[in-house]
Tab-separated table of C-alpha atoms and ligand atoms in Angstrom:
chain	number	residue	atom	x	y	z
A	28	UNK	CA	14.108	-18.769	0.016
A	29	UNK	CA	12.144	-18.800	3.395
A	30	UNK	CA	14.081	-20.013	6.204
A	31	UNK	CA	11.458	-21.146	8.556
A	32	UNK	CA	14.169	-21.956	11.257
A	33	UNK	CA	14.834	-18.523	12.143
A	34	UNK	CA	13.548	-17.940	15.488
A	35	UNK	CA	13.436	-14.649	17.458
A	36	UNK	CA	14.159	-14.797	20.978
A	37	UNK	CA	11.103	-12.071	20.942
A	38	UNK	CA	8.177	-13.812	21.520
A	39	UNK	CA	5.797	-13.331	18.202
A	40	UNK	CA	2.423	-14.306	17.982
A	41	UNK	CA	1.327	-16.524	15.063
A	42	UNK	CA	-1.354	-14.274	13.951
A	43	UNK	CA	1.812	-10.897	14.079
A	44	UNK	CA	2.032	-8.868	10.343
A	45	UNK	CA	5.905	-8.584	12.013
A	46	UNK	CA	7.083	-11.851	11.899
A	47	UNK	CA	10.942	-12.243	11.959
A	48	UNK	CA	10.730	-12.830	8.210
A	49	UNK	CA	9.644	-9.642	8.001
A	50	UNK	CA	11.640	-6.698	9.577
A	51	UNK	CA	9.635	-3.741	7.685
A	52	UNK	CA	10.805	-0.006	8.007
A	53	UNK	CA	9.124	2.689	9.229
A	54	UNK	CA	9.158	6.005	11.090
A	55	UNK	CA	7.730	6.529	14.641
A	56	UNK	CA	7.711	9.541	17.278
A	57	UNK	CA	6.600	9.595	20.926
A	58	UNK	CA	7.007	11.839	23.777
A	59	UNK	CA	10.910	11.771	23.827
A	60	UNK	CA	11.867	10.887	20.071
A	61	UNK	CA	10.620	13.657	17.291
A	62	UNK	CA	11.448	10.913	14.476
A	63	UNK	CA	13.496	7.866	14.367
A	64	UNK	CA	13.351	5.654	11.638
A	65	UNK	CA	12.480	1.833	13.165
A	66	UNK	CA	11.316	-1.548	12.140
A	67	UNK	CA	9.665	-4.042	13.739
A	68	UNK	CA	8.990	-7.227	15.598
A	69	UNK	CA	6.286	-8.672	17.406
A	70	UNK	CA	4.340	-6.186	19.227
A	71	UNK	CA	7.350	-3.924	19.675
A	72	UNK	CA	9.329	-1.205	17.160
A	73	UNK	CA	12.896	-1.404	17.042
A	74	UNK	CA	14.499	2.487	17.379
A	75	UNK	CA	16.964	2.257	14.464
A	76	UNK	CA	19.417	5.335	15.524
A	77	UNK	CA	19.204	4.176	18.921
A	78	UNK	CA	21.082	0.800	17.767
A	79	UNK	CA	23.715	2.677	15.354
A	80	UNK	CA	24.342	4.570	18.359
A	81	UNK	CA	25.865	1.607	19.991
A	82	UNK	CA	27.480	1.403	16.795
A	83	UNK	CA	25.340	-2.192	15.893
A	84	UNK	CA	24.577	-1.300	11.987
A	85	UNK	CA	27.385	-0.161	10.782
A	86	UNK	CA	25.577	2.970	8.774
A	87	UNK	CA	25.763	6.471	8.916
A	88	UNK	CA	23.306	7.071	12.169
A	89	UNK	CA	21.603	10.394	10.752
A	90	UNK	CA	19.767	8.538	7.696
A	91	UNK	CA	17.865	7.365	11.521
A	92	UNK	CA	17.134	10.504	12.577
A	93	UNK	CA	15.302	12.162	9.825
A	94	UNK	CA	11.767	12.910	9.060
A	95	UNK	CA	11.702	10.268	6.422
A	96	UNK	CA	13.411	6.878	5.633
A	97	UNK	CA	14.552	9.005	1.727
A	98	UNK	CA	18.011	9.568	3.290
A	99	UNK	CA	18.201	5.414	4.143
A	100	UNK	CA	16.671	3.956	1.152
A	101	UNK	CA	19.252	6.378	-0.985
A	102	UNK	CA	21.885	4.518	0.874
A	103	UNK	CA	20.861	1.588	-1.653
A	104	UNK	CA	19.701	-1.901	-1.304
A	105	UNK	CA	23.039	-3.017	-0.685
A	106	UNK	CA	23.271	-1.937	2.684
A	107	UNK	CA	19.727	-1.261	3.828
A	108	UNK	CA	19.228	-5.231	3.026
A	109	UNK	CA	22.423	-5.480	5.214
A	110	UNK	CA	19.967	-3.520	7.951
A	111	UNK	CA	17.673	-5.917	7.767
A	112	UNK	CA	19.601	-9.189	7.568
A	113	UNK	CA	21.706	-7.318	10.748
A	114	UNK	CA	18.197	-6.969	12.980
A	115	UNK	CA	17.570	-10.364	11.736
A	116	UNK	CA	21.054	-11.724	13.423
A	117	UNK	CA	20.354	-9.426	16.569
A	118	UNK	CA	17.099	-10.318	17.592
A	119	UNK	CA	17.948	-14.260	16.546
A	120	UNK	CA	21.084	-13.984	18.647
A	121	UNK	CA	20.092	-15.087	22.066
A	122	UNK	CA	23.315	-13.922	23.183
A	123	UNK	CA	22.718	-10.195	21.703
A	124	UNK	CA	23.413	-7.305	23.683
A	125	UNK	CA	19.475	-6.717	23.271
A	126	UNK	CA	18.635	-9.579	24.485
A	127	UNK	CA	20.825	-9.304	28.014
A	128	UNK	CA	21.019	-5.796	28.694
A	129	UNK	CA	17.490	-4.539	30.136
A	130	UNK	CA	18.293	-1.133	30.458
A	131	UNK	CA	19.149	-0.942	26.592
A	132	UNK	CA	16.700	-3.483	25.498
A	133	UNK	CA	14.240	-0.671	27.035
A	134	UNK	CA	15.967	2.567	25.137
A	135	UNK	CA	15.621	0.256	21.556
A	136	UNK	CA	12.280	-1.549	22.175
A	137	UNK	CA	8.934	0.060	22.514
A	138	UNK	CA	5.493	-1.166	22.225
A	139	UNK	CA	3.914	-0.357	18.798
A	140	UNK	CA	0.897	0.808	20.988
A	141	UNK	CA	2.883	3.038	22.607
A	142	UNK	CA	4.113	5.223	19.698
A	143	UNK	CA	2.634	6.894	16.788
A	144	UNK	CA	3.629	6.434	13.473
A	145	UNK	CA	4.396	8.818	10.614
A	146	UNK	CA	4.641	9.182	7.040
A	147	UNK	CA	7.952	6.472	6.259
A	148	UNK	CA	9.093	8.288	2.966
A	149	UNK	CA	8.636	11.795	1.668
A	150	UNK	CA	6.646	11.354	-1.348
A	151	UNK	CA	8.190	13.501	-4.711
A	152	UNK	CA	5.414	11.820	-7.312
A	153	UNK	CA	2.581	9.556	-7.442
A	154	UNK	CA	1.035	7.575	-9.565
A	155	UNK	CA	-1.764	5.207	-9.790
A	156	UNK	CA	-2.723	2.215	-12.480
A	157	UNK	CA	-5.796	0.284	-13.106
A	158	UNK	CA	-4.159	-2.929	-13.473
A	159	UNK	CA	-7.094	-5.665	-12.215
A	160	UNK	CA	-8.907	-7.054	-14.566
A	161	UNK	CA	-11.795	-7.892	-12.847
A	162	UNK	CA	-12.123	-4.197	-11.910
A	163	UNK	CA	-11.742	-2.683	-15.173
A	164	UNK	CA	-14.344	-5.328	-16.648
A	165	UNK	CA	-16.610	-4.536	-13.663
A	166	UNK	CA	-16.482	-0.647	-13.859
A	167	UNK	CA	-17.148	-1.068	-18.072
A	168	UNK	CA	-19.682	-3.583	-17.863
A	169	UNK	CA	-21.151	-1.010	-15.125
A	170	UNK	CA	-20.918	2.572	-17.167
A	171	UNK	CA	-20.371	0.647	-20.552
A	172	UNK	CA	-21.408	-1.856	-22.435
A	173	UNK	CA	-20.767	-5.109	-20.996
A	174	UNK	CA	-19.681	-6.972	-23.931
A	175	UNK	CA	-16.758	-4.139	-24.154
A	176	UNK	CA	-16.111	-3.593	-20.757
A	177	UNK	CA	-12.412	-3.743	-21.486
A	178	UNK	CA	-11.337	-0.344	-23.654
A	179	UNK	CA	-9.385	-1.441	-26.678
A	180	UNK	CA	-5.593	-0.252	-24.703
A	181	UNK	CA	-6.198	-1.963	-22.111
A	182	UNK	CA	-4.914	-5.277	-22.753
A	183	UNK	CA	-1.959	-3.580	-24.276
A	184	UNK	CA	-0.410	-1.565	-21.563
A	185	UNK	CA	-0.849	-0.840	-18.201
A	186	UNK	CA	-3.092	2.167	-18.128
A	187	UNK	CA	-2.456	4.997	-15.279
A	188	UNK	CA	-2.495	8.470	-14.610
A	189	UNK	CA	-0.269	10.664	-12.135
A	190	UNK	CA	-1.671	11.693	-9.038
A	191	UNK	CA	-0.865	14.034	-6.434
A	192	UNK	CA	0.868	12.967	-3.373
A	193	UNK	CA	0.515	16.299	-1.279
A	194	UNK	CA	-2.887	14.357	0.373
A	195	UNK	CA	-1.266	10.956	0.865
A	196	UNK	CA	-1.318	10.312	4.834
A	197	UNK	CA	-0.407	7.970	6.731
A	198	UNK	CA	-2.586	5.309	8.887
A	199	UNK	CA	-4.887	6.684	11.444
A	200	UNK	CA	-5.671	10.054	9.984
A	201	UNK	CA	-9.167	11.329	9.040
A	202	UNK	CA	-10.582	13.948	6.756
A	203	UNK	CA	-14.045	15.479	5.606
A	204	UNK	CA	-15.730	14.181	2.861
A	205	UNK	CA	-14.685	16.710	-0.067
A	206	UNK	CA	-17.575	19.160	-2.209
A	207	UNK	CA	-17.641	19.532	-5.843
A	208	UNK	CA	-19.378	20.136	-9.018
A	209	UNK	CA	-21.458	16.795	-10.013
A	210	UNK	CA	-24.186	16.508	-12.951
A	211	UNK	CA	-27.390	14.389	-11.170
A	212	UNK	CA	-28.488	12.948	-13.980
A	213	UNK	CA	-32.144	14.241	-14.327
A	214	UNK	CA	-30.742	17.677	-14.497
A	215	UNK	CA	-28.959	19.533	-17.143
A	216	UNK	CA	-26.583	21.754	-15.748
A	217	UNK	CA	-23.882	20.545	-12.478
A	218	UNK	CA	-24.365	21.528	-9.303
A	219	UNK	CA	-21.941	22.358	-6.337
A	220	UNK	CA	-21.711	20.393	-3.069
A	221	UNK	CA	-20.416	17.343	-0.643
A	222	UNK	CA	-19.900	14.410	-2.338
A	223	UNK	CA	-22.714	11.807	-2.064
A	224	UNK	CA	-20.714	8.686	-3.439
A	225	UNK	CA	-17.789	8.419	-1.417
A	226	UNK	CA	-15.945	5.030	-1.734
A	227	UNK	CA	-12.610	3.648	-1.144
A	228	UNK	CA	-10.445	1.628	-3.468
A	229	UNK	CA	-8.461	-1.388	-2.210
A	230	UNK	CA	-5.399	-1.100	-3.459
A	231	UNK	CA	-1.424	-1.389	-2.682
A	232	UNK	CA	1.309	0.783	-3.798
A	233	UNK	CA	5.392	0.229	-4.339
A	234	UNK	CA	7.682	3.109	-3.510
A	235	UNK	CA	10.811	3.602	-5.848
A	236	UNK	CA	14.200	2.628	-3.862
A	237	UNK	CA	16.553	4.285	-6.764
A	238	UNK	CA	16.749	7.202	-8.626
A	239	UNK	CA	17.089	7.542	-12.873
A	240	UNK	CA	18.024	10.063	-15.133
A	241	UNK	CA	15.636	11.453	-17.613
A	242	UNK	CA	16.229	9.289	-20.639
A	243	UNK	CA	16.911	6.471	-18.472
A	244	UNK	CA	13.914	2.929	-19.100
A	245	UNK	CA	13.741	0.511	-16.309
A	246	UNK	CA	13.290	-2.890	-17.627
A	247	UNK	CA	10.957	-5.657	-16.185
A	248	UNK	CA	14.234	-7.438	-15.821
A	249	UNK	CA	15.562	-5.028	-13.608
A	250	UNK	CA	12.319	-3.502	-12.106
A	251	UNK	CA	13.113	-5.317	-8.693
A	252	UNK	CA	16.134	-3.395	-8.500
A	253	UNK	CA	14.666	0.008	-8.077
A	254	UNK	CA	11.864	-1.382	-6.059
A	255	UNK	CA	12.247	-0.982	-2.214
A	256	UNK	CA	8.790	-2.098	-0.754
A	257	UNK	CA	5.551	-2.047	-0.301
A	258	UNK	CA	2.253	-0.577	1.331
A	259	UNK	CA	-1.168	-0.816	1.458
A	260	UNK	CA	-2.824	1.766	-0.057
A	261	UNK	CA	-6.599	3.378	0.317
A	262	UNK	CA	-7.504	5.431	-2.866
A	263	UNK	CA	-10.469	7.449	-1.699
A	264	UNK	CA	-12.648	8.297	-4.536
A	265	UNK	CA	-15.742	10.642	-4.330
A	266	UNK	CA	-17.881	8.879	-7.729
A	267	UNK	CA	-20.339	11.565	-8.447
A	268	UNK	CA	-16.978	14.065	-8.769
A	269	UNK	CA	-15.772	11.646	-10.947
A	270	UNK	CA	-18.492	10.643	-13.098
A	271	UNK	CA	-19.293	14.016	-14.294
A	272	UNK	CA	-14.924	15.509	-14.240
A	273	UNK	CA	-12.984	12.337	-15.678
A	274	UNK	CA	-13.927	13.130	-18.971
A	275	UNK	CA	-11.265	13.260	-21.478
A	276	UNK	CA	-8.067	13.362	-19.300
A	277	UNK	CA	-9.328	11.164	-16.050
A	278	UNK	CA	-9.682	11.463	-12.473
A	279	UNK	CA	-8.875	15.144	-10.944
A	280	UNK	CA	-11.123	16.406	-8.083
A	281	UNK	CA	-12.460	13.054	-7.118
A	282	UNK	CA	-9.134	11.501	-6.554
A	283	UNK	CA	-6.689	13.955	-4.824
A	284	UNK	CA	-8.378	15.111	-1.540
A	285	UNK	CA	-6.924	12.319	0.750
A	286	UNK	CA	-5.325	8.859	0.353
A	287	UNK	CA	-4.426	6.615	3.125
A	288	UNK	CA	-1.241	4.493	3.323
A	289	UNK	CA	-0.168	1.594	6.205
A	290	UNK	CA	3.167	3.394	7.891
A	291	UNK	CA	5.026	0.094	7.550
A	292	UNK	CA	7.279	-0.773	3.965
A	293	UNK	CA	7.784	-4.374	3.455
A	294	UNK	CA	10.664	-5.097	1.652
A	295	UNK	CA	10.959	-6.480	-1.793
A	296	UNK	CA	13.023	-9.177	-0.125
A	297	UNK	CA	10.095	-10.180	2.753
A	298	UNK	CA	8.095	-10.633	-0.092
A	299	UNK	CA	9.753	-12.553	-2.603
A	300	UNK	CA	9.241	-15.943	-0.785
A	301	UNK	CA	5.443	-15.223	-1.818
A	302	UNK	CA	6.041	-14.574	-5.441
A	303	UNK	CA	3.522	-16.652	-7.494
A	304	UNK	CA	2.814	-16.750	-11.092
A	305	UNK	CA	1.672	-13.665	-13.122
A	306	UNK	CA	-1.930	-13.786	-15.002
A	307	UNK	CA	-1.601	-14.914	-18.472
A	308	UNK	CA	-0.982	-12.391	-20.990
A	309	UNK	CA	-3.211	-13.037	-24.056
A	310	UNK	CA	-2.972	-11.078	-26.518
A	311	UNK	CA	0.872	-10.882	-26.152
A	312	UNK	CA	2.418	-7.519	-25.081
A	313	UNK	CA	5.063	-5.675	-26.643
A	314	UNK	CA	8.542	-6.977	-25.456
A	315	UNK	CA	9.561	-4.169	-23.450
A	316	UNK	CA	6.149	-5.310	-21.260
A	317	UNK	CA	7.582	-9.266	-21.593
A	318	UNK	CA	8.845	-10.622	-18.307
A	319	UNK	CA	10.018	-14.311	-16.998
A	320	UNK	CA	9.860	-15.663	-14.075
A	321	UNK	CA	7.158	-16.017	-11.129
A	322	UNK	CA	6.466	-12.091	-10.548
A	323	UNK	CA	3.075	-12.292	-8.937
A	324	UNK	CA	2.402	-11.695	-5.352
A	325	UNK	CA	0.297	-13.621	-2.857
A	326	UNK	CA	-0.912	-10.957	-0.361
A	327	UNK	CA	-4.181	-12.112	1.490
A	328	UNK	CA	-6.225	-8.546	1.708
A	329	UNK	CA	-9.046	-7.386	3.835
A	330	UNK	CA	-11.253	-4.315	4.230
A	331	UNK	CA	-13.379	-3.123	7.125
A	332	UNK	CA	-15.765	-0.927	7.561
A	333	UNK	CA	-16.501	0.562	11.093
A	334	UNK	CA	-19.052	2.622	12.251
A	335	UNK	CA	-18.863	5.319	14.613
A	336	UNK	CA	-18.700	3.389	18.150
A	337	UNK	CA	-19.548	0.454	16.092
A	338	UNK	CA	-18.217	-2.631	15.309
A	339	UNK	CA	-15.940	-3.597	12.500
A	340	UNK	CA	-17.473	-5.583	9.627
A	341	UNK	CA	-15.091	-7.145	6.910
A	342	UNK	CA	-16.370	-6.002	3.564
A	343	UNK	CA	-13.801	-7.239	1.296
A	344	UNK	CA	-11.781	-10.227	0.932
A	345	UNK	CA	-9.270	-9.811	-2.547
A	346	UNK	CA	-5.820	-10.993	-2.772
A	347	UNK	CA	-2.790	-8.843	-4.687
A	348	UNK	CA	-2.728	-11.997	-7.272
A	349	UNK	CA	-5.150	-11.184	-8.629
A	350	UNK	CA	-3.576	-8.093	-10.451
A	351	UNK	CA	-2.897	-8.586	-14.438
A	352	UNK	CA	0.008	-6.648	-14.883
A	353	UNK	CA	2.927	-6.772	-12.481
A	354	UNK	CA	4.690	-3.979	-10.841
A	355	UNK	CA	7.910	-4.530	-12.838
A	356	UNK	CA	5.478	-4.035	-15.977
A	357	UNK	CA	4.123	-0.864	-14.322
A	358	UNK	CA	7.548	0.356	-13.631
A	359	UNK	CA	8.945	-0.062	-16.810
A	360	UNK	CA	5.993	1.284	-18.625
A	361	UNK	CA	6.304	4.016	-16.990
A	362	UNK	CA	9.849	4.446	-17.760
A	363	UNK	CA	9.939	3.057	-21.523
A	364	UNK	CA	9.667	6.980	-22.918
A	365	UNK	CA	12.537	8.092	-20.431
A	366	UNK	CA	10.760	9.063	-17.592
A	367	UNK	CA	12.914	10.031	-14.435
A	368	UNK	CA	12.052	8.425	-11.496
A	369	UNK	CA	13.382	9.605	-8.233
A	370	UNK	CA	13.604	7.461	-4.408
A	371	UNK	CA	10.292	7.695	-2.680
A	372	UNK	CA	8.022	8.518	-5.412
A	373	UNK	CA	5.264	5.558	-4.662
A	374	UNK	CA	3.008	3.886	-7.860
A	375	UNK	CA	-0.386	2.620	-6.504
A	376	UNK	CA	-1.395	-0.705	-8.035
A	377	UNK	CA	-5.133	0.205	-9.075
A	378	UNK	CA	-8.315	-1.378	-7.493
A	379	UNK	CA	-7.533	-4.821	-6.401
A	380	UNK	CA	-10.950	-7.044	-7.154
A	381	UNK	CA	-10.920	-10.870	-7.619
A	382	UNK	CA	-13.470	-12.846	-10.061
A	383	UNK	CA	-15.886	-13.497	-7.068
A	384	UNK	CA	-18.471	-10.458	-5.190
A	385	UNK	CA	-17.133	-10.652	-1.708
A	386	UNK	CA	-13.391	-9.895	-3.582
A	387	UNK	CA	-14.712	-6.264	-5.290
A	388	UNK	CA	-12.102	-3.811	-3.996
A	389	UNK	CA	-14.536	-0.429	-3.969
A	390	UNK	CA	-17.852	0.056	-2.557
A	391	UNK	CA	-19.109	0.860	-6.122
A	392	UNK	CA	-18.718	-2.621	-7.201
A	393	UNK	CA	-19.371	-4.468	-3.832
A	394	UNK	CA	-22.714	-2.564	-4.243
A	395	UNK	CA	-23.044	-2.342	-7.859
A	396	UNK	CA	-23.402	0.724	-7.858
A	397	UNK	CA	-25.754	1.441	-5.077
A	398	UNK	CA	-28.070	-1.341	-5.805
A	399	UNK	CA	-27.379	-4.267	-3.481
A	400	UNK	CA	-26.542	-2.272	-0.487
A	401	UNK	CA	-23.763	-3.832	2.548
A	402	UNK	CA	-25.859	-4.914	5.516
A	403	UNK	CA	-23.665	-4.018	8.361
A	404	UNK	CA	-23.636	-6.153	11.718
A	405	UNK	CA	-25.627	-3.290	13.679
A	406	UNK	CA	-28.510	-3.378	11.433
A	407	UNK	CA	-27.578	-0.248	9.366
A	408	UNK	CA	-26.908	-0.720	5.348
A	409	UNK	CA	-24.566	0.879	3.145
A	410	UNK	CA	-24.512	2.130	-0.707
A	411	UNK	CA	-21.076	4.393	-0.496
A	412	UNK	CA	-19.079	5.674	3.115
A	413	UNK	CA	-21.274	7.171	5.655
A	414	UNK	CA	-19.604	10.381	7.491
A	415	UNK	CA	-17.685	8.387	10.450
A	416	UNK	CA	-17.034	5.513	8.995
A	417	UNK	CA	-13.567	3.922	9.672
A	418	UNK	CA	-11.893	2.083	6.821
A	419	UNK	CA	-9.428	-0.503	7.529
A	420	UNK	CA	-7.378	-2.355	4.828
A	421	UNK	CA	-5.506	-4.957	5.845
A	422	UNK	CA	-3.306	-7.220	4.206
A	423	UNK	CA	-0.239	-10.173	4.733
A	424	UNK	CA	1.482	-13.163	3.309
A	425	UNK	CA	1.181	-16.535	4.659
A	426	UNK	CA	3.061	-19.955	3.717
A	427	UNK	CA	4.697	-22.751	5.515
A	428	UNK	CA	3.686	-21.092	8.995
A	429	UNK	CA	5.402	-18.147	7.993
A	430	UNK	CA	3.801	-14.514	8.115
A	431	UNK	CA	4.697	-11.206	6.958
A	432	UNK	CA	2.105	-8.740	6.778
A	433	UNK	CA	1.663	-4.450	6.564
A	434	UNK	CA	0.108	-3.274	9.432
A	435	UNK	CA	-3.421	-1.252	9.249
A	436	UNK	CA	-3.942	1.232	6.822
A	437	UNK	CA	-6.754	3.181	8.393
A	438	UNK	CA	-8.591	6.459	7.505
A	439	UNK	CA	-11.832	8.057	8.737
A	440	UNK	CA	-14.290	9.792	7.143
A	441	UNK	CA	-15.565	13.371	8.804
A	442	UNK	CA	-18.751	14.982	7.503
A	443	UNK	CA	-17.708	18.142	4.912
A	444	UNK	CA	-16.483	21.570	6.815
B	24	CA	CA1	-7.274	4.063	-7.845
């Protein structure tokens, strides 16, 4: 599957998320360009209708030009993997236009740190699942009973709820810390104001690459089919909104005021070389939830925390195997009662935590809820987010040499207007 003799004629660092095995889309803008769609190499993007307008893709050029890569991944995966294996032959091809003519190499290439990114895909639904097991066990052994921490479903299906995507943005935004009712718990009535438990949740999300009708299931079988890619995904959470709305139909308030995404979606296909084995499955699902094959991922993740003109400080190491339930089992959950699903709608994976402390994917269980506080390099501890903080997740594949990784999905925290 990997074919670690493909070499770019770009130079790439060892350490880049945009390794020639990876070729990720995107959408940037900068002074001259409003909204291209691009991918990228090395340090650089790659201006996507600037190619197909010296007619080197072979697509229709204005899926390039639009506000959102929608219009391209409707195209199907047919021809946008035929993008991606086509940039791969470009920027492998010493001989490539690119490569010898400056003056275009200029127009195509531009520094990543020279352009802004935007939102890739227009987002119709969202959903988000719980589907680690270590962080369901942790949050019921935490505000249950420990020897139940599990609810009696969850072992059965993989449990979710549908969010709102008007608040997803993409890396490098901020926003204020949100108000709401919460219940402290020595008083008997709620009170109104900013959240005082604001966390994040480590998570990634896939976004849907084909459409279905209503009536239409999506098997595990074929799940990869109508999945384009990947991001990493920041599911801000304010706890004390939580704790005292969730009850009986789940998060509302506490959930929908911002979530952060990395601009960059790696394809299905830069990520199957890294496909590792699934968790086992005891007790044994239903068979519409049976699947064969290796359907895991191994994506290395990382959070930081800054401070305001501080210094980053990892918080969180986890890894995407770690999930329980695979995103072709989300996917054709969600589907099994008909369902429609439409291209761009993205379904966020749930808290990623692994079996050991320093792998917790929220503050709430890095903490434990408050009570082992993060000592941060500059002295300062933390329970939850501080206003100002800067959260980084970071995440990428790794095998053989080989490395394809997302990008930074960053978001800030601003005290509440
Ligand atoms: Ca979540």
């Amino acid at each position: 599957m990997l074919n670690k003799n493909l070499k770019s004629w770009i130079d790439v660092k060892a350490d880049s998320d945009f390794s020639i095995h990876n070729i990720p889309f995107g959408i940037y803008s900068d002074k001259n360009v409003k909204h291209h769609a691009c991918s990228a190499i090395g340090e650089y993007i790659i201006d996507l209708f600037e190619l197909e307008s010296a007619d080197l893709l072979d697509m229709p050029r204005d899926v390039f030009e639009q506000q959102y890569l929608n219009a391209f991944i409707e195209l199907g995966k047919t021809q946008t993997n035929k993008v991606r294996l086509r940039l791969i032959e470009l920027l492998c091809d010493e001989n490539s236009i690119l490569n010898k003519d400056k003056a275009f190499f200029n127009k195509v290439f531009k520094k990543q740190s020279n352009v802004t990114m935007l939102m890739p895909v227009r987002i119709g639904d969202y959903t988000d699942f719980y589907s680690s097991i270590d962080h369901a066990t942790n949050v019921g052994t935490m505000f249950r009973d420990p020897a139940n921490a599990l609810l009696p479903n969850w072992k059965h299906l993989p449990v979710g709820y549908h969010g709102r995507a008007s608040s997803i943005r993409v890396s490098g935004h901020s926003f204020h810390r949100p108000k709401g009712q919460q219940k402290p718990a020595d008083s008997e009535v709620p009170v109104f104001g900013a959240s005082k438990l604001l966390d994040i949740e480590l998570e990634t999300a896939f976004i849907i690459g084909k459409s279905t009708e209503m009536g239409d299931s999506v098997t595990t079988e074929k799940a990869d089919d109508y999945i384009f890619g990947m991001v990493l995904f920041n599911d801000w959470s304010a706890r004390d909104i939580q704790t005292w709305e969730y009850v009986p139909l789940g998060p509302f308030l506490a959930k929908n005021f911002a979530s952060t995404i990395s601009p960059w979606i790696v394809t299905l296909e830069a990520l199957e070389p890294f496909r590792v084995k699934g968790y086992e499955q005891t007790p044994k699902l239903l068979p519409y939830l049976e699947y064969k094959g290796d359907k895991n991922l191994d994506i290395n993740l990382q959070v930081y925390l800054k401070p305001q003109n501080g210094k980053e400080n990892l918080i969180c190491t986890s890894n995407y195997k770690y999930m329980y339930y695979t995103m072709e089992q989300q996917l054709a959950h969600h589907t099994v009662n008909g369902c429609n699903i439409n291209v761009g709608d993205m379904m966020a994976s749930g808290t990623i935590s692994g079996p050991q402390p320093h792998e917790y994917g929220s503050m709430l269980e890095l903490t434990w809820r408050g009570t082992k506080p993060l000592k941060l390099e500059d002295g300062t501890e933390r329970k939850f987010v501080n206003d100002n903080d800067t959260i980084t997740i970071r995440g990428y594949c790794e095998k053989d040499g080989v490395r394809v990784g997302f990008g930074d999905c960053t978001g800030t925290l601003l005290p509440a207007k």
